[in-house]
Short mmCIF file of C-alpha atoms and ligand atoms in Angstrom, two decimals:
data_model
loop_
_atom_site.label_atom_id
_atom_site.label_comp_id
_atom_site.label_asym_id
_atom_site.label_seq_id
_atom_site.Cartn_x
_atom_site.Cartn_y
_atom_site.Cartn_z
CA UNK A 125 101.21 113.98 64.74
CA UNK A 126 99.90 110.46 65.17
CA UNK A 127 96.25 109.64 65.76
CA UNK A 128 95.66 106.81 68.26
CA UNK A 129 92.48 104.73 68.19
CA UNK A 130 91.41 102.21 70.85
CA UNK A 131 88.46 99.83 70.41
CA UNK A 132 89.40 96.42 71.84
CA UNK A 133 86.57 96.22 74.41
CA UNK A 134 84.07 98.60 76.11
CA UNK A 135 86.09 101.72 75.43
CA UNK A 136 86.33 103.64 72.18
CA UNK A 137 89.08 106.23 72.40
CA UNK A 138 90.83 108.71 70.14
CA UNK A 139 94.08 110.52 70.94
CA UNK A 140 96.55 112.86 69.30
CA UNK A 141 100.23 112.26 70.04
CA UNK A 142 103.07 114.35 68.64
CA UNK A 143 106.24 112.90 67.11
CA UNK A 144 108.07 113.21 70.44
CA UNK A 145 105.46 110.95 72.05
CA UNK A 146 103.73 113.77 73.91
CA UNK A 147 100.02 113.04 74.37
CA UNK A 148 98.17 116.18 73.30
CA UNK A 149 94.67 114.79 73.71
CA UNK A 150 93.17 111.53 74.91
CA UNK A 151 89.37 111.29 74.82
CA UNK A 152 87.10 108.28 75.16
CA UNK A 153 83.58 107.05 75.52
CA UNK A 154 82.95 103.74 77.30
CA UNK A 155 79.94 101.54 76.80
CA UNK A 156 78.12 100.96 80.07
CA UNK A 157 74.87 99.31 81.13
CA UNK A 158 72.85 99.49 84.31
CA UNK A 159 72.43 95.75 84.56
CA UNK A 160 75.99 94.95 83.65
CA UNK A 161 75.46 92.48 80.83
CA UNK A 162 76.96 93.49 77.53
CA UNK A 163 76.60 91.95 74.13
CA UNK A 164 79.42 92.55 71.66
CA UNK A 165 76.81 93.66 69.11
CA UNK A 166 75.63 96.50 71.36
CA UNK A 167 79.20 97.55 72.07
CA UNK A 168 79.87 97.59 68.35
CA UNK A 169 76.88 99.87 67.77
CA UNK A 170 78.15 102.13 70.54
CA UNK A 171 81.59 102.35 68.93
CA UNK A 172 80.07 103.12 65.54
CA UNK A 173 78.05 105.95 67.06
CA UNK A 174 80.82 107.73 68.99
CA UNK A 175 83.79 107.57 66.60
CA UNK A 176 83.34 110.76 64.59
CA UNK A 177 82.49 112.90 67.61
CA UNK A 178 85.54 111.65 69.50
CA UNK A 179 87.81 112.40 66.55
CA UNK A 180 86.51 115.95 66.44
CA UNK A 181 87.07 116.37 70.18
CA UNK A 182 90.55 114.85 70.08
CA UNK A 183 91.58 117.26 67.32
CA UNK A 184 90.09 120.29 69.03
CA UNK A 185 91.61 119.49 72.45
CA UNK A 186 95.00 119.02 70.75
CA UNK A 187 94.39 122.24 68.82
CA UNK A 188 95.34 120.77 65.45
CA UNK A 189 93.74 120.15 62.09
CA UNK A 190 93.30 116.73 60.49
CA UNK A 191 95.88 117.50 57.83
CA UNK A 192 98.65 117.42 60.45
CA UNK A 193 98.08 113.69 61.08
CA UNK A 194 100.86 111.58 59.54
CA UNK A 195 99.58 108.11 60.54
CA UNK A 196 96.72 106.39 62.34
CA UNK A 197 97.71 103.91 65.06
CA UNK A 198 95.09 101.45 66.19
CA UNK A 199 94.94 98.55 68.62
CA UNK A 200 94.16 95.71 66.22
CA UNK A 201 94.80 93.06 68.91
CA UNK A 202 93.83 91.39 71.19
CA UNK A 203 90.16 91.95 71.92
CA UNK A 204 86.54 91.28 71.05
CA UNK A 205 86.20 90.78 67.30
CA UNK A 206 83.05 92.94 66.79
CA UNK A 207 84.67 95.83 68.66
CA UNK A 208 87.94 95.51 66.76
CA UNK A 209 86.07 95.37 63.43
CA UNK A 210 84.29 98.62 64.20
CA UNK A 211 87.60 100.20 65.18
CA UNK A 212 89.16 98.99 61.95
CA UNK A 213 86.31 100.37 59.84
CA UNK A 214 86.78 103.76 61.49
CA UNK A 215 90.56 103.63 61.06
CA UNK A 216 90.42 102.61 57.40
CA UNK A 217 87.91 105.36 56.66
CA UNK A 218 90.01 107.98 58.43
CA UNK A 219 93.36 106.85 57.02
CA UNK A 220 91.91 106.77 53.52
CA UNK A 221 90.48 110.28 53.83
CA UNK A 222 93.80 111.62 55.12
CA UNK A 223 95.95 109.55 52.77
CA UNK A 224 98.13 108.24 55.62
CA UNK A 225 99.38 104.78 56.67
CA UNK A 226 98.11 102.66 59.57
CA UNK A 227 100.18 101.36 62.48
CA UNK A 228 98.82 98.17 64.09
CA UNK A 229 99.47 98.15 67.83
CA UNK A 230 99.07 95.32 70.35
CA UNK A 231 96.90 96.63 73.20
CA UNK A 232 98.73 94.72 75.99
CA UNK A 233 102.14 95.88 74.83
CA UNK A 234 100.82 99.45 74.71
CA UNK A 235 99.83 99.19 78.40
CA UNK A 236 103.43 98.28 79.11
CA UNK A 237 105.16 100.82 76.90
CA UNK A 238 103.18 103.71 78.35
CA UNK A 239 105.12 103.05 81.58
CA UNK A 240 107.83 105.22 79.95
CA UNK A 241 105.88 108.36 80.75
CA UNK A 242 106.11 107.71 84.50
CA UNK A 243 109.79 106.76 84.24
CA UNK A 244 109.73 102.95 84.08
CA UNK A 245 112.71 101.74 82.04
CA UNK A 246 112.64 97.94 82.07
CA UNK A 247 109.77 96.85 84.29
CA UNK A 248 107.82 93.76 85.08
CA UNK A 249 104.21 94.76 84.45
CA UNK A 250 101.23 93.54 86.40
CA UNK A 251 98.45 94.04 83.87
CA UNK A 252 95.09 93.69 85.57
CA UNK A 253 92.01 94.72 83.63
CA UNK A 254 88.57 93.33 82.89
CA UNK A 255 89.51 90.62 80.45
CA UNK A 256 93.25 90.47 81.03
CA UNK A 257 95.37 89.34 83.95
CA UNK A 258 99.01 88.91 83.00
CA UNK A 259 102.50 89.46 84.30
CA UNK A 260 104.58 90.63 81.34
CA UNK A 261 108.21 91.65 80.88
CA UNK A 262 110.69 92.21 78.08
CA UNK A 263 113.25 89.44 77.75
CA UNK A 264 115.51 88.43 74.83
CA UNK A 265 113.84 90.55 72.19
CA UNK A 266 110.21 89.88 73.11
CA UNK A 267 107.56 90.73 75.61
CA UNK A 268 106.94 87.50 77.47
CA UNK A 269 104.02 86.46 79.60
CA UNK A 270 105.43 85.09 82.85
CA UNK A 271 102.13 84.40 84.50
CA UNK A 272 98.45 84.81 83.77
CA UNK A 273 94.97 83.84 84.79
CA UNK A 274 93.89 80.33 83.97
CA UNK A 275 90.21 81.29 83.88
CA UNK A 276 88.63 84.74 84.43
CA UNK A 277 90.27 88.13 84.11
CA UNK A 278 90.48 89.65 87.58
CA UNK A 279 88.33 92.67 86.67
CA UNK A 280 85.62 90.48 85.16
CA UNK A 281 85.78 88.29 88.27
CA UNK A 282 85.29 91.28 90.59
CA UNK A 283 82.54 92.62 88.33
CA UNK A 284 80.69 89.28 88.44
CA UNK A 285 80.72 89.28 92.24
CA UNK A 286 79.53 92.89 92.35
CA UNK A 287 76.71 92.05 89.94
CA UNK A 288 75.78 89.08 92.11
CA UNK A 289 75.58 91.50 95.04
CA UNK A 290 73.28 93.68 92.93
CA UNK A 291 75.77 96.53 92.72
CA UNK A 292 75.83 97.13 88.96
CA UNK A 293 78.79 97.66 86.64
CA UNK A 294 81.70 98.32 86.86
CA UNK A 295 82.11 96.52 90.15
CA UNK A 296 85.71 97.35 91.04
CA UNK A 297 85.17 100.79 92.59
CA UNK A 298 82.06 99.69 94.57
CA UNK A 299 83.82 96.61 95.93
CA UNK A 300 86.74 98.80 96.95
CA UNK A 301 84.37 101.13 98.80
CA UNK A 302 82.54 98.24 100.52
CA UNK A 303 85.86 96.69 101.57
CA UNK A 304 87.02 99.98 103.08
CA UNK A 305 83.83 100.15 105.15
CA UNK A 306 84.56 96.78 106.78
CA UNK A 307 85.60 97.44 110.35
CA UNK A 308 86.94 94.04 111.35
CA UNK A 309 90.22 92.46 110.41
CA UNK A 310 89.22 88.81 110.27
CA UNK A 311 89.64 87.17 106.88
CA UNK A 312 86.98 84.85 105.57
CA UNK A 313 88.64 81.67 104.37
CA UNK A 314 88.69 81.87 100.55
CA UNK A 315 90.54 79.60 98.12
CA UNK A 316 94.01 81.06 97.44
CA UNK A 317 94.78 79.73 94.01
CA UNK A 318 98.29 80.30 92.64
CA UNK A 319 99.61 77.55 90.39
CA UNK A 320 103.24 78.16 89.55
CA UNK A 321 103.16 81.63 88.01
CA UNK A 322 99.45 81.51 87.20
CA UNK A 323 96.32 82.43 89.11
CA UNK A 324 92.72 81.21 89.00
CA UNK A 325 89.53 82.73 90.32
CA UNK A 326 86.66 80.39 89.51
CA UNK A 327 86.94 78.44 92.80
CA UNK A 328 86.73 81.66 94.75
CA UNK A 329 83.81 82.80 92.65
CA UNK A 330 81.82 79.69 93.56
CA UNK A 331 82.71 80.00 97.24
CA UNK A 332 81.68 83.68 97.38
CA UNK A 333 78.38 82.99 95.62
CA UNK A 334 77.63 80.34 98.22
CA UNK A 335 78.46 82.74 101.04
CA UNK A 336 76.20 85.41 99.52
CA UNK A 337 73.38 82.89 99.03
CA UNK A 338 73.60 82.16 102.75
CA UNK A 339 73.28 85.86 103.55
CA UNK A 340 76.99 86.53 104.20
CA UNK A 341 78.07 90.07 105.11
CA UNK A 342 78.88 91.93 101.88
CA UNK A 343 81.45 94.21 103.48
CA UNK A 344 83.35 91.30 105.04
CA UNK A 345 83.25 89.41 101.76
CA UNK A 346 84.44 92.40 99.73
CA UNK A 347 87.30 92.94 102.19
CA UNK A 348 88.43 89.31 102.23
CA UNK A 349 88.09 88.98 98.48
CA UNK A 350 90.35 91.98 97.87
CA UNK A 351 92.94 90.79 100.38
CA UNK A 352 93.15 87.29 98.94
CA UNK A 353 92.91 88.18 95.24
CA UNK A 354 95.48 90.96 95.49
CA UNK A 355 97.84 88.78 97.57
CA UNK A 356 97.73 86.22 94.75
CA UNK A 357 98.56 88.89 92.17
CA UNK A 358 101.36 90.35 94.26
CA UNK A 359 102.85 86.90 94.75
CA UNK A 360 103.13 86.18 91.02
CA UNK A 361 104.40 89.69 90.31
CA UNK A 362 107.09 89.24 92.96
CA UNK A 363 108.07 85.87 91.59
CA UNK A 364 108.45 87.38 88.11
CA UNK A 365 110.69 90.12 89.56
CA UNK A 366 112.85 87.48 91.22
CA UNK A 367 112.97 85.32 88.09
CA UNK A 368 113.87 88.12 85.68
CA UNK A 369 116.15 89.96 88.08
CA UNK A 370 114.38 93.22 87.22
CA UNK A 371 113.86 95.88 89.87
CA UNK A 372 110.88 97.83 88.58
CA UNK A 373 107.20 96.96 88.85
CA UNK A 374 104.71 98.74 86.60
CA UNK A 375 100.95 98.58 87.05
CA UNK A 376 98.48 98.63 84.16
CA UNK A 377 94.77 98.03 83.56
CA UNK A 378 91.64 99.28 85.28
CA UNK A 379 91.98 97.10 88.39
CA UNK A 380 95.31 98.82 89.07
CA UNK A 381 93.23 101.89 90.04
CA UNK A 382 92.49 100.04 93.29
CA UNK A 383 94.29 101.77 96.15
CA UNK A 384 94.60 98.59 98.24
CA UNK A 385 96.27 96.76 95.36
CA UNK A 386 98.62 99.71 94.89
CA UNK A 387 99.42 99.68 98.60
CA UNK A 388 100.20 95.96 98.63
CA UNK A 389 102.44 96.35 95.57
CA UNK A 390 104.22 99.27 97.22
CA UNK A 391 104.95 97.22 100.36
CA UNK A 392 106.26 94.29 98.33
CA UNK A 393 108.47 96.60 96.24
CA UNK A 394 109.86 98.34 99.32
CA UNK A 395 110.73 95.00 100.88
CA UNK A 396 112.57 93.93 97.71
CA UNK A 397 114.23 97.29 97.07
CA UNK A 398 112.27 97.72 93.83
CA UNK A 399 110.61 100.78 92.36
CA UNK A 400 106.86 100.88 91.78
CA UNK A 401 105.41 102.84 88.85
CA UNK A 402 101.71 103.67 88.69
CA UNK A 403 100.60 105.66 85.62
CA UNK A 404 97.80 108.21 86.11
CA UNK A 405 94.29 106.75 85.97
CA UNK A 406 93.53 107.94 82.43
CA UNK A 407 96.55 105.97 81.19
CA UNK A 408 95.90 102.91 83.40
CA UNK A 409 92.49 102.12 81.97
CA UNK A 410 91.88 101.42 78.30
CA UNK A 411 92.72 104.56 76.37
CA UNK A 412 93.89 105.70 72.96
CA UNK A 413 96.78 107.79 74.33
CA UNK A 414 98.86 104.67 74.96
CA UNK A 415 98.01 103.37 71.48
CA UNK A 416 99.15 106.63 69.87
CA UNK A 417 102.24 106.64 72.09
CA UNK A 418 103.42 103.18 71.00
CA UNK A 419 102.14 103.88 67.47
CA UNK A 420 104.48 106.85 67.34
CA UNK A 421 107.52 104.73 68.29
CA UNK A 422 106.58 102.10 65.72
CA UNK A 423 105.96 104.67 63.00
CA UNK A 424 109.37 106.22 63.61
CA UNK A 425 110.89 102.73 63.34
CA UNK A 426 109.25 102.33 59.94
CA UNK A 427 106.59 99.87 61.10
CA UNK A 428 103.38 100.86 59.31
CA UNK A 429 101.10 99.70 56.51
CA UNK A 430 100.29 101.86 53.51
CA UNK A 431 98.07 99.32 51.80
CA UNK A 432 94.85 99.66 53.80
CA UNK A 433 93.48 96.37 52.46
CA UNK A 434 96.28 94.59 54.34
CA UNK A 435 95.30 96.09 57.67
CA UNK A 436 93.53 93.43 59.73
CA UNK A 437 92.44 92.59 63.25
CA UNK A 438 94.02 89.83 65.37
CA UNK A 439 91.57 89.18 68.22
CA UNK A 440 93.69 86.44 69.79
CA UNK A 441 97.21 87.69 69.17
CA UNK A 442 99.38 86.87 72.14
CA UNK A 443 101.82 89.29 73.71
CA UNK A 444 104.81 87.09 72.87
CA UNK A 445 103.82 86.91 69.18
CA UNK A 446 104.53 90.61 68.75
CA UNK A 447 107.81 91.32 67.01
CA UNK A 448 109.43 94.12 68.96
CA UNK A 449 111.26 95.91 66.16
CA UNK A 450 111.07 99.44 67.56
CA UNK A 451 113.36 99.09 70.57
P1 LIG B 672 90.82 95.06 78.70
O1 LIG B 672 90.41 94.97 77.29
O2 LIG B 672 92.21 95.58 78.84
O3 LIG B 672 90.61 93.80 79.47
P2 LIG B 672 88.67 96.58 80.06
O4 LIG B 672 87.67 96.96 79.05
O5 LIG B 672 88.30 95.61 81.06
O6 LIG B 672 89.98 96.19 79.34
P3 LIG B 672 89.92 98.59 81.85
O7 LIG B 672 89.47 99.99 81.74
O8 LIG B 672 91.38 98.37 81.78
O9 LIG B 672 89.11 97.89 80.74
O10 LIG B 672 89.44 97.95 83.22
C1 LIG B 672 88.11 97.86 83.63
C2 LIG B 672 88.07 97.00 84.89
O11 LIG B 672 88.70 97.70 85.97
C3 LIG B 672 86.66 96.69 85.34
O12 LIG B 672 86.57 95.30 85.57
C4 LIG B 672 86.53 97.47 86.66
O13 LIG B 672 85.71 96.84 87.62
C5 LIG B 672 87.96 97.50 87.15
N1 LIG B 672 88.21 98.58 88.10
C6 LIG B 672 88.10 99.91 87.93
N2 LIG B 672 88.35 100.57 89.08
C7 LIG B 672 88.68 99.63 90.01
C8 LIG B 672 89.02 99.65 91.40
N3 LIG B 672 89.11 100.77 92.07
N4 LIG B 672 89.24 98.46 92.01
C9 LIG B 672 89.15 97.29 91.34
N5 LIG B 672 88.82 97.21 90.05
C10 LIG B 672 88.58 98.35 89.39
FE1 LIG B 673 93.40 97.13 78.56
#
């Protein structure tokens, strides 16, 4: 068995995965606030508080004892340094107690690799979460970023607008609900910002704030925002499919829970004759199951660290810096 640990951002998660990659348990606790603001220090305290309890739950749901764990896999990159440090402290402590090695997993690559479980073989991934917005695919021995946001992550962007509307955090699900309540079909003119393979949201953010300041209709704004933002994302995903010649699109990240985004991706894929893969929600959002899953592949390929003092975090590691030695 492999223990997976996730701590790159709001979510602290622990999972048990067996040597065949089967996820036996996948539990988590996410830091939330009413107001929406979060300081990394508070998130770190949260992670420190929940770790031991989550480990106990993960073991009991999986129905195994600690001694069956052969390695601890943890997402050491990329993410918020204070969160990663807390994750690392937990992982070092646990690995030391169990006398097992540590597997360092890149969080973004884990989002992609978990596509296996829904049948994706060689996909282009649209990874849309709070902090991350990237189009990633495997090409010539590496995972490459074909397009990404030039400013805000799409989830953070949506969350900022929701907070500005006074709707709390996380904003994605509330914005989706508001948009679905809009009865018209007229789009408000919002800046559509695709530059080559990249997207940007700050212009739209300013425009929407102005509209809200002038008392604009929240439902109409939520609707138009979703239509325009998701159209931008679908455009770059489609361009990456065309460029790479791949015929599978995989979704990842919390924003991929949005049913309108899923629908737009499905239409694009049908038109191109591509297959769309959407993992279940608990594997779309940040979770330790995907970390344990990739950790298991890496462990079996001999990629692990026995010397715990050499285990480190890499908050800014880029997807294309990861050496893919397990494929
Ligand atoms: P990462 O470190 O990968 O950036 P994260 O901490 O932002 O992760 P995720 O769980 O992947 O975590 O995604 C959270 C984001 O998903 C939030 O911004 C939230 O608003 C957004 N989200 C969740 N559900 C929906 C939805 N239905 N529509 C749009 N956005 C959604
Ligand atoms: Fe993520």
